[in-house]
Short mmCIF file of C-alpha atoms and ligand atoms in Angstrom, two decimals:
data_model
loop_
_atom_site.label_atom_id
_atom_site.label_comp_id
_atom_site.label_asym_id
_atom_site.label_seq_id
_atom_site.Cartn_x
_atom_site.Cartn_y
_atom_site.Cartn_z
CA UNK D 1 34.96 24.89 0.64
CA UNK D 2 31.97 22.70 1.15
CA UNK D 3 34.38 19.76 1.59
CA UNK D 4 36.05 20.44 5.10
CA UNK D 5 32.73 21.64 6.58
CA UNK D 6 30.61 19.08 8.95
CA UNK D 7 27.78 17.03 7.60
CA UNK D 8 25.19 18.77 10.11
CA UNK D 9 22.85 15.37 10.60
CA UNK D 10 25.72 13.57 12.26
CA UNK D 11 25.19 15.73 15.52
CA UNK D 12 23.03 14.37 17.92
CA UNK D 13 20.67 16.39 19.31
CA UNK D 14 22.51 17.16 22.26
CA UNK D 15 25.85 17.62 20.70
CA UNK D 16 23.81 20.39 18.32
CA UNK D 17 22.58 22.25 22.15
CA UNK D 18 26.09 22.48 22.80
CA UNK D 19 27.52 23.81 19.79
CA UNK D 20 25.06 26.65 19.95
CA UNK D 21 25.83 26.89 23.78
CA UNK D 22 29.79 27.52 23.17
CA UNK D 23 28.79 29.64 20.11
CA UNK D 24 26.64 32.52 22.81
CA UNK D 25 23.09 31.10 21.86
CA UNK D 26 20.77 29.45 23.64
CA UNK D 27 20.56 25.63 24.01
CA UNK D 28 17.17 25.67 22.80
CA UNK D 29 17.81 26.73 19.28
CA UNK D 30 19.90 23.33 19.07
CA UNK D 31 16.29 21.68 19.76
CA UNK D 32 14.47 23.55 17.05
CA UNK D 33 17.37 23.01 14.38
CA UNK D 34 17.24 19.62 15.19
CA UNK D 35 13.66 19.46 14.41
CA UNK D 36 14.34 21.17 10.87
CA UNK D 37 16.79 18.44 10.13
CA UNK D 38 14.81 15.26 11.21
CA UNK D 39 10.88 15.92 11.60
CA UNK D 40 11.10 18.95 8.79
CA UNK D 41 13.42 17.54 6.54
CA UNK D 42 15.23 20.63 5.67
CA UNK D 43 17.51 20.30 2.79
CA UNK D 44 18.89 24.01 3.12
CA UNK D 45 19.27 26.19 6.01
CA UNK D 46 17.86 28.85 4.24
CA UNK D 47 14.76 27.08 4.48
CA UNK D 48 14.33 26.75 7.89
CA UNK D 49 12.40 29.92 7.71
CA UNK D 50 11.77 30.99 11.54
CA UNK D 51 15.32 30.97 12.36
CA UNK D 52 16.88 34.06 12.33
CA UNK D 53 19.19 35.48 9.07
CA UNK D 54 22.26 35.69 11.37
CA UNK D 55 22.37 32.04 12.65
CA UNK D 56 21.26 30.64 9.67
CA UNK D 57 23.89 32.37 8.08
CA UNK D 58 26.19 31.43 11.02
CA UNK D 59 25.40 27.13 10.38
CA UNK D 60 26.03 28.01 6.38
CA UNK D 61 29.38 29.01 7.75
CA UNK D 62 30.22 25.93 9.71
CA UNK D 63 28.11 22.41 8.34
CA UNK D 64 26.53 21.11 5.18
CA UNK D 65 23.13 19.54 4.88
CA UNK D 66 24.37 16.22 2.49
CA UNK D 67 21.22 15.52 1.51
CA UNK D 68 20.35 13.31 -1.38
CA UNK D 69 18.05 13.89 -4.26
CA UNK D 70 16.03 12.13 -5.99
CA UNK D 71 18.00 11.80 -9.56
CA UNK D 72 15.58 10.21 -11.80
CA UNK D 73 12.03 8.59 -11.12
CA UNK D 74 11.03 5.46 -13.25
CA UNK D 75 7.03 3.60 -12.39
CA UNK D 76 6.49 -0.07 -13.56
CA UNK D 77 3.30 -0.42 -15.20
CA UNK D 78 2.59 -2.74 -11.93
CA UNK D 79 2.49 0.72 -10.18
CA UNK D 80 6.03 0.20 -8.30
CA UNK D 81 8.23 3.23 -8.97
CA UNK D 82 12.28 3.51 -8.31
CA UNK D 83 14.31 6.25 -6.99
CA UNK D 84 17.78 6.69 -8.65
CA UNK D 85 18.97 8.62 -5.45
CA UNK D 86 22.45 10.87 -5.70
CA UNK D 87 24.46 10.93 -3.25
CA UNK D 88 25.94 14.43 -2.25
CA UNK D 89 29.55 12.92 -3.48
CA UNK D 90 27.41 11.74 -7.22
CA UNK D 91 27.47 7.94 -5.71
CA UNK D 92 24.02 6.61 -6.75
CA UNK D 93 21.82 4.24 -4.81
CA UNK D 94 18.29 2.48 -5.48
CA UNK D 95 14.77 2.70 -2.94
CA UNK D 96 11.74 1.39 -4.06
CA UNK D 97 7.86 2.01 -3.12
CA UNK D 98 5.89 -0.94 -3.56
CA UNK D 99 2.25 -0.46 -3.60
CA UNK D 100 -0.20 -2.94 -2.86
CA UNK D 101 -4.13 -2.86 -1.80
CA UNK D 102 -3.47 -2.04 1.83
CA UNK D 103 -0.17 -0.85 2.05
CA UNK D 104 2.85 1.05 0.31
CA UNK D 105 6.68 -0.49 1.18
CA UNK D 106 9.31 1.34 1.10
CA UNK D 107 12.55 -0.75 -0.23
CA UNK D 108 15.61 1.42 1.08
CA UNK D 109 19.47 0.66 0.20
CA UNK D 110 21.75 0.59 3.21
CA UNK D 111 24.91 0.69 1.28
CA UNK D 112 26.26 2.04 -2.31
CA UNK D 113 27.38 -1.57 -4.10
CA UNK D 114 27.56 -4.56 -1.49
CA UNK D 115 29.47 -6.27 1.01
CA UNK D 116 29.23 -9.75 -0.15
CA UNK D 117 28.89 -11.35 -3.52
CA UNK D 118 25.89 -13.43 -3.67
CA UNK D 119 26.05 -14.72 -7.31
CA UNK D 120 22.69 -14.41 -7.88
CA UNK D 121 22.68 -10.50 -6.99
CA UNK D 122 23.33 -7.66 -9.54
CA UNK D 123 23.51 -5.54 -6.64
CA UNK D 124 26.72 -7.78 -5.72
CA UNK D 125 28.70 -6.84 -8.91
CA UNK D 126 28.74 -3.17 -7.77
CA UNK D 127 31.00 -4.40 -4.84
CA UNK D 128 30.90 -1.63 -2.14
CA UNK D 129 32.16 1.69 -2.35
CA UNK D 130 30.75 3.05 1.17
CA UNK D 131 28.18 2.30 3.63
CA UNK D 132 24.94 5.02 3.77
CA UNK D 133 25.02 7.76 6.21
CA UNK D 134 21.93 7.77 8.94
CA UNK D 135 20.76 10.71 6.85
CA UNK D 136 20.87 8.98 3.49
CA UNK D 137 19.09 6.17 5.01
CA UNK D 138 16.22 8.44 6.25
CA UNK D 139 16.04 10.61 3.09
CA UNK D 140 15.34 7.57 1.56
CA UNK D 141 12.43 7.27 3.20
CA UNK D 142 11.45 10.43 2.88
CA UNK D 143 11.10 10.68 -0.23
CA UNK D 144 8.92 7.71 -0.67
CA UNK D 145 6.75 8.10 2.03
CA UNK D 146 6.05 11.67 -0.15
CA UNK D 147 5.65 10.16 -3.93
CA UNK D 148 3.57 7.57 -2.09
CA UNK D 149 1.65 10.57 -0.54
CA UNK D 150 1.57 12.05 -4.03
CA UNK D 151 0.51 8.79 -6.16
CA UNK D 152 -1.25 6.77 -4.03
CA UNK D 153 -2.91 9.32 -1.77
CA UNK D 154 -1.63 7.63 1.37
CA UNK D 155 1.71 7.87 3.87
CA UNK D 156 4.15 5.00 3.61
CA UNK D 157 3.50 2.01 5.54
CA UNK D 158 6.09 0.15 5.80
CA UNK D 159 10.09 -0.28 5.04
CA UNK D 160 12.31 -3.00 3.97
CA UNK D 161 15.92 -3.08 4.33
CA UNK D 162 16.23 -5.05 1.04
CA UNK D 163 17.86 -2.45 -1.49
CA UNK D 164 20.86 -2.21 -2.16
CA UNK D 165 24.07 -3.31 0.42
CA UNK D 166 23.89 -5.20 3.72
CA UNK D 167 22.68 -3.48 6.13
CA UNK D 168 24.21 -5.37 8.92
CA UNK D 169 27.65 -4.64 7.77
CA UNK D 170 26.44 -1.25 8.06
CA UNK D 171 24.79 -1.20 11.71
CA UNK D 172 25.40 1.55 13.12
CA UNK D 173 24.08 3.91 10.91
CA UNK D 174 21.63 2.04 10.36
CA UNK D 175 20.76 1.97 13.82
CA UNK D 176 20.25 5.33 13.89
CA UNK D 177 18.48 5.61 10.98
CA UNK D 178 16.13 3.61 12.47
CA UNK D 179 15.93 5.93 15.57
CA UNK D 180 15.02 8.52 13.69
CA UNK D 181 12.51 6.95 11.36
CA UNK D 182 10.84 5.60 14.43
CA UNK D 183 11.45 8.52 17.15
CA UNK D 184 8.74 11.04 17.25
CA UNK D 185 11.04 13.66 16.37
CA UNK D 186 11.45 11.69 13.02
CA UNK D 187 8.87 9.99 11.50
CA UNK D 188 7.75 8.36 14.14
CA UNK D 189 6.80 5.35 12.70
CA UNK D 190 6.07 1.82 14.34
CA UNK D 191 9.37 -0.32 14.51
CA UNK D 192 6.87 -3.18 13.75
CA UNK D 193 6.17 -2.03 10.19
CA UNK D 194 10.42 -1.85 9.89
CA UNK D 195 12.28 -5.11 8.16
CA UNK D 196 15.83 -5.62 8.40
CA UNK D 197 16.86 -8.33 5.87
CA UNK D 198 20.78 -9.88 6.39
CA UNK D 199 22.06 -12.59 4.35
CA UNK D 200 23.24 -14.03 7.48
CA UNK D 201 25.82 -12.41 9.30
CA UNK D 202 25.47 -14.11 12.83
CA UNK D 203 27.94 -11.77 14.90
CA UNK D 204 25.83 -8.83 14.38
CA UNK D 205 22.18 -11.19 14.39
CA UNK D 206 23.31 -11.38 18.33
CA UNK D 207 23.88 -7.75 18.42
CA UNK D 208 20.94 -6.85 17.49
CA UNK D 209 18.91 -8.99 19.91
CA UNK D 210 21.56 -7.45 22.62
CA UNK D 211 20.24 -4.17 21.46
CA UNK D 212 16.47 -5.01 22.08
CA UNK D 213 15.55 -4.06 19.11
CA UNK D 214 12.15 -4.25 18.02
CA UNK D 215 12.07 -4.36 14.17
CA UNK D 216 11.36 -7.51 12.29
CA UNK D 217 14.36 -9.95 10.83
CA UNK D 218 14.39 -11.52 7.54
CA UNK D 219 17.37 -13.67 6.35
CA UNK D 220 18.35 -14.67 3.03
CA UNK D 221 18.69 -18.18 3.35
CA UNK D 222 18.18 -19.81 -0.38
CA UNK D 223 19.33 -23.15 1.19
CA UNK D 224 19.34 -25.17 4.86
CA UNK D 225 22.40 -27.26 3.12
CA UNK D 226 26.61 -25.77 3.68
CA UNK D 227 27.94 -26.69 0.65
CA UNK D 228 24.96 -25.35 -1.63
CA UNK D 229 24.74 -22.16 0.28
CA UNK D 230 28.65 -21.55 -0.09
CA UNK D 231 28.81 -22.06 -3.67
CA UNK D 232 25.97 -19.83 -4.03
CA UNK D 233 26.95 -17.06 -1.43
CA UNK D 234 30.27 -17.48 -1.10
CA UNK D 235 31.12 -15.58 2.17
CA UNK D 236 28.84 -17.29 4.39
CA UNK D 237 31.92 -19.92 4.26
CA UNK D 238 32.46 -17.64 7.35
CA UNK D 239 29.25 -17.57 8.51
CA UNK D 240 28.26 -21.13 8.83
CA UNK D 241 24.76 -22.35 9.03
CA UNK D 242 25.28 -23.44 12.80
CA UNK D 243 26.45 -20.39 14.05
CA UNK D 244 23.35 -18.66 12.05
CA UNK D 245 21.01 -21.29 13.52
CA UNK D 246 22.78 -20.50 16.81
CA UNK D 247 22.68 -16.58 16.26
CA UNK D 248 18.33 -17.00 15.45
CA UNK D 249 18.01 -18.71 18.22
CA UNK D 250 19.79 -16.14 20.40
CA UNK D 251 17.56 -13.73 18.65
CA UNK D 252 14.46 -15.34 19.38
CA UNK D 253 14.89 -16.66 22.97
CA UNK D 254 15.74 -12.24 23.74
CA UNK D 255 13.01 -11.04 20.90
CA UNK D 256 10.44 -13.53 20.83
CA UNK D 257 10.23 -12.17 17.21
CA UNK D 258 9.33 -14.52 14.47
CA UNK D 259 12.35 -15.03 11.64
CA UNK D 260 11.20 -14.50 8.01
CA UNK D 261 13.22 -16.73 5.89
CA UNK D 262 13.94 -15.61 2.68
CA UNK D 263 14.17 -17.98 -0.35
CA UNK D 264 14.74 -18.54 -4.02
CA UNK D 265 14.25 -22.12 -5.76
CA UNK D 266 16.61 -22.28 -8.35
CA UNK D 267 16.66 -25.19 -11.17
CA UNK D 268 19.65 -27.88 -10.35
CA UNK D 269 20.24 -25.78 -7.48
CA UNK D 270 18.01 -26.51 -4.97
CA UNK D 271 14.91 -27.96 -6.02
CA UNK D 272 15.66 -31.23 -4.79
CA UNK D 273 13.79 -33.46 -1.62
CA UNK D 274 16.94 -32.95 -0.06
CA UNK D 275 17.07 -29.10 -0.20
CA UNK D 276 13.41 -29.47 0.72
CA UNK D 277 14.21 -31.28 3.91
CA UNK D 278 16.78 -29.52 5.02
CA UNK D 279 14.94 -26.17 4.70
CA UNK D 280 11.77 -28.34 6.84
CA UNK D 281 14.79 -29.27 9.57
CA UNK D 282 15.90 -25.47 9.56
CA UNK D 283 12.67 -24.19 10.07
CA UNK D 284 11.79 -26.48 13.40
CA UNK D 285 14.61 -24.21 14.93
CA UNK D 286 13.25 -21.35 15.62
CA UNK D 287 9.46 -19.92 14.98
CA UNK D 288 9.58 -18.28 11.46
CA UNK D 289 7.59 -18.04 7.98
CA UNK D 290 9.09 -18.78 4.39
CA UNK D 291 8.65 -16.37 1.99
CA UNK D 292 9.43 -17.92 -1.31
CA UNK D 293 10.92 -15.12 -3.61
CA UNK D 294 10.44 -15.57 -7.11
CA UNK D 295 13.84 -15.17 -9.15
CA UNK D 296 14.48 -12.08 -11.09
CA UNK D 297 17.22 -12.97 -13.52
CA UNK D 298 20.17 -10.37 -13.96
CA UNK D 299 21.59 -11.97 -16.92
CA UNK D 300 23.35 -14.81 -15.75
CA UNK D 301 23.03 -18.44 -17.32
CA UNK D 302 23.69 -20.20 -14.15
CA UNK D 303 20.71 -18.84 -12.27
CA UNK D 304 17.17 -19.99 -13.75
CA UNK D 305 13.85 -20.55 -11.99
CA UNK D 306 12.81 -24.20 -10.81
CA UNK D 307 9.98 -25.16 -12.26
CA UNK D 308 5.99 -24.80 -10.68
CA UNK D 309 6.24 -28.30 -9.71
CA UNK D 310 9.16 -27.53 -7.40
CA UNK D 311 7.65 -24.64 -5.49
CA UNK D 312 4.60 -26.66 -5.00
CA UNK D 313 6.44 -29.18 -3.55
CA UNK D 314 8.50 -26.58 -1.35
CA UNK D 315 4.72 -25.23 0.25
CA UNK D 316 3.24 -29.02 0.43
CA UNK D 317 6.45 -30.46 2.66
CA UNK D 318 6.28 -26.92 4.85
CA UNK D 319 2.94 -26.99 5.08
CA UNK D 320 2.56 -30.28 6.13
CA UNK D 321 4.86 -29.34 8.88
CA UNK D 322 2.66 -26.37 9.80
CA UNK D 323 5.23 -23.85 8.30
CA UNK D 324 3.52 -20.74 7.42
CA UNK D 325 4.90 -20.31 3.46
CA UNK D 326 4.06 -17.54 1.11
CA UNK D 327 5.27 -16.87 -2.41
CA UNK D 328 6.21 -13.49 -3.27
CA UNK D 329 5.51 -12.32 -6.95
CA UNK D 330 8.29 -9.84 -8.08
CA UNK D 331 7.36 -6.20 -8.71
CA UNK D 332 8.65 -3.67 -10.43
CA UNK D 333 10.77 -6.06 -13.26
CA UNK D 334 10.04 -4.26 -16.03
CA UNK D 335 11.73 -1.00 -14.80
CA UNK D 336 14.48 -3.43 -12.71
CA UNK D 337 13.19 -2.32 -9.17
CA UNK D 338 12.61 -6.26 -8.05
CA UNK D 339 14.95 -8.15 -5.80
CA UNK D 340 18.29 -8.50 -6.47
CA UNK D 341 18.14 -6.25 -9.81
CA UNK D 342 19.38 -2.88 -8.10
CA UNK D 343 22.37 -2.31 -10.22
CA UNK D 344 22.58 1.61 -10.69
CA UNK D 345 21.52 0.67 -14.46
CA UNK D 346 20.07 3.74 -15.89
N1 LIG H 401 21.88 -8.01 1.91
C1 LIG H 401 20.58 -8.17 2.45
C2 LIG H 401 19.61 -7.19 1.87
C3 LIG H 401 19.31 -7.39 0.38
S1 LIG H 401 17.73 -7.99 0.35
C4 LIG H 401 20.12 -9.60 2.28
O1 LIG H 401 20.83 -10.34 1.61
O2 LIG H 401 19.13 -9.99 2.87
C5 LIG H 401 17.45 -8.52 -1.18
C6 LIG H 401 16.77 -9.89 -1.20
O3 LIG H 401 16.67 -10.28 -2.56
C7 LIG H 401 17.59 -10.95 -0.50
O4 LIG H 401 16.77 -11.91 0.06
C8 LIG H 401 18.36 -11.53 -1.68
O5 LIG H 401 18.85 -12.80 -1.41
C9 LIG H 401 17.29 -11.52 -2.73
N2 LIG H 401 17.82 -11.56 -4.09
C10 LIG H 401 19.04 -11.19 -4.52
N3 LIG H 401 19.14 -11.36 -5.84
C11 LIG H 401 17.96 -11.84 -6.26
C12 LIG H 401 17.42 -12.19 -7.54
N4 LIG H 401 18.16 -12.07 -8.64
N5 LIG H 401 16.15 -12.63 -7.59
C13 LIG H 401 15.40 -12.72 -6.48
N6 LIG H 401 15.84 -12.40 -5.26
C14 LIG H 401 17.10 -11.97 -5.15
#
């Protein structure tokens, strides 16, 4: 049975020496199995083609390669396509490639569901049913950095931990994803061109910047005020503001790494001079940039878009305060690939 048998990928590299050590072989062939699984991206042992019958035969008897597959492919006439990814238990999660002119993102899922319960978030009515193994993580990537290959003629760029889940109440694995993505027995790709995006959770914000990690940090912050950012993400009642502001400052006196803040403006909900001040107050904390998201409704009347005027006025105040502000256009809508709309819907 399949089921009892070890998911190969969570061996390290030396733990995958020593099991073909014990098992008579030499520690060697741990090293090029290892490279199979990461910098190959096997998804069989038969395919690992210059390894003899007998030990490939001999790993089919003892681990499983739980690697994903691409379910169903769906490309937004903006040139954004989503992966409906299956899980090797049938769970189903979302990854985007974004193209642009110069580069192609990669939009990876950290978790199947969510954590939390942003009310804003279809992603958050899924509710979470497990975190992402290292190896879905990376298979993730994979596979986009290959369709971008194929469609846009080009190798993936760069990645965004904005899909589906939070990734910081997954961190370990997604630690390691990381590793590999960026280790040159992976993919070795430039931890600069990695984002990790939390709503906030301050404990492991500190954790990170303990680590030394050298990724880039977004936060979803959609308000600098308590009460507005409770009502609207309801379990950052246990991560308050202060400890976050607190936590980015920890993060940027050990990474001198510039925090992107994340941010909607919402009608009635925060396009007022006093959300705009408070987000100008926030922002003299710590050196960051505003991206101001554009909302992608997921059927809900209490959500809507603030009006032109409002974002204007949002860039003019952090402007004038020598904030650098962008405003993000959605991609993908049409096929529901944009923030916040990863839902497992088809
Ligand atoms: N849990 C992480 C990763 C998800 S990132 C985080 O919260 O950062 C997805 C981004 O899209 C977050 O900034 C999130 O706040 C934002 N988002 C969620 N729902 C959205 C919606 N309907 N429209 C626009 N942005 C949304």
């Amino acid at each position: 049975m399949q089921a009892d048998k070890k998911d190969i990928r969570a061996l390290s590299k030396e733990q995958l020496r020593d099991f073909f050590v014990t098992n008579g072989d030499k520690a060697f062939r741990g090293n090029q199995i290892y490279e199979w699984l990461w910098s190959k991206s096997a998804h069989s042992f038969e395919n690992m083609t210059n390894v003899s019958k007998e030990t490939r035969a001999m790993l089919e008897a003892n681990f499983v390669i739980n690697h994903v597959k691409v379910d169903t492919m769906q490309r937004s006439e903006d040139g954004t396509v989503k992966n409906a990814v299956r899980l090797h238990d049938d769970l189903i999660v979302e990854s985007v490639l974004i193209p642009t002119k110069t580069r192609t993102t990669a939009c990876v899922s950290s978790q199947v569901g969510c954590s939390l319960d942003c009310n804003f978030c279809a992603t958050a009515r899924l509710k979470r049913m497990r975190n992402l193994t290292p190896g879905e993580i990376y298979d993730q990537v994979v596979a986009i950095d290959n369709e971008s290959k194929l469609y846009y003629d080009r190798p993936l760029s760069n990645i965004v931990f904005m899909g589906m889940g939070e990734p910081l109440m997954n961190y370990p694995n997604v630690m390691k994803a990381i590793d590999m993505i960026t280790s040159n027995e992976g993919l070795g790709m430039s931890p600069k061109r990695i984002t990790v995006s939390t709503s906030g959770v301050s404990k492991m914000i500190k954790k990170m910047a303990d680590d030394d990690v050298k990724f880039n940090l977004a936060v979803s912050l959609h308000s600098a005020i308590e009460a507005t950012r409770n009502e609207i993400m309801p379990f950052t009642k246990s991560f308050p503001l202060t400890e976050l502001r607190e936590a980015l400052e920890y993060w940027y006196a050990k990474t001198k790494n510039k925090i992107t803040y994340e941010y909607v403006v919402w009608k009635d909900i925060n396009d007022d001079k006093a959300s705009i001040d408070a987000l100008v107050k926030f922002c003299k904390y710590v050196p960051c940039k505003v991206n101001l998201i554009e909302y992608n409704a997921i059927d809900d009347g209490d959500f809507q878009q603030a009006s032109e005027q409002a974002t204007k006025d949002y860039i003019t105040a952090l402007e004038r305060n020598n904030i650098v502000v962008k405003v993000r256009k959605s991609r993908g809508k049409d096929i529901d690939a944009a923030c916040g709309q990863l839902a497992n819907k088809s």
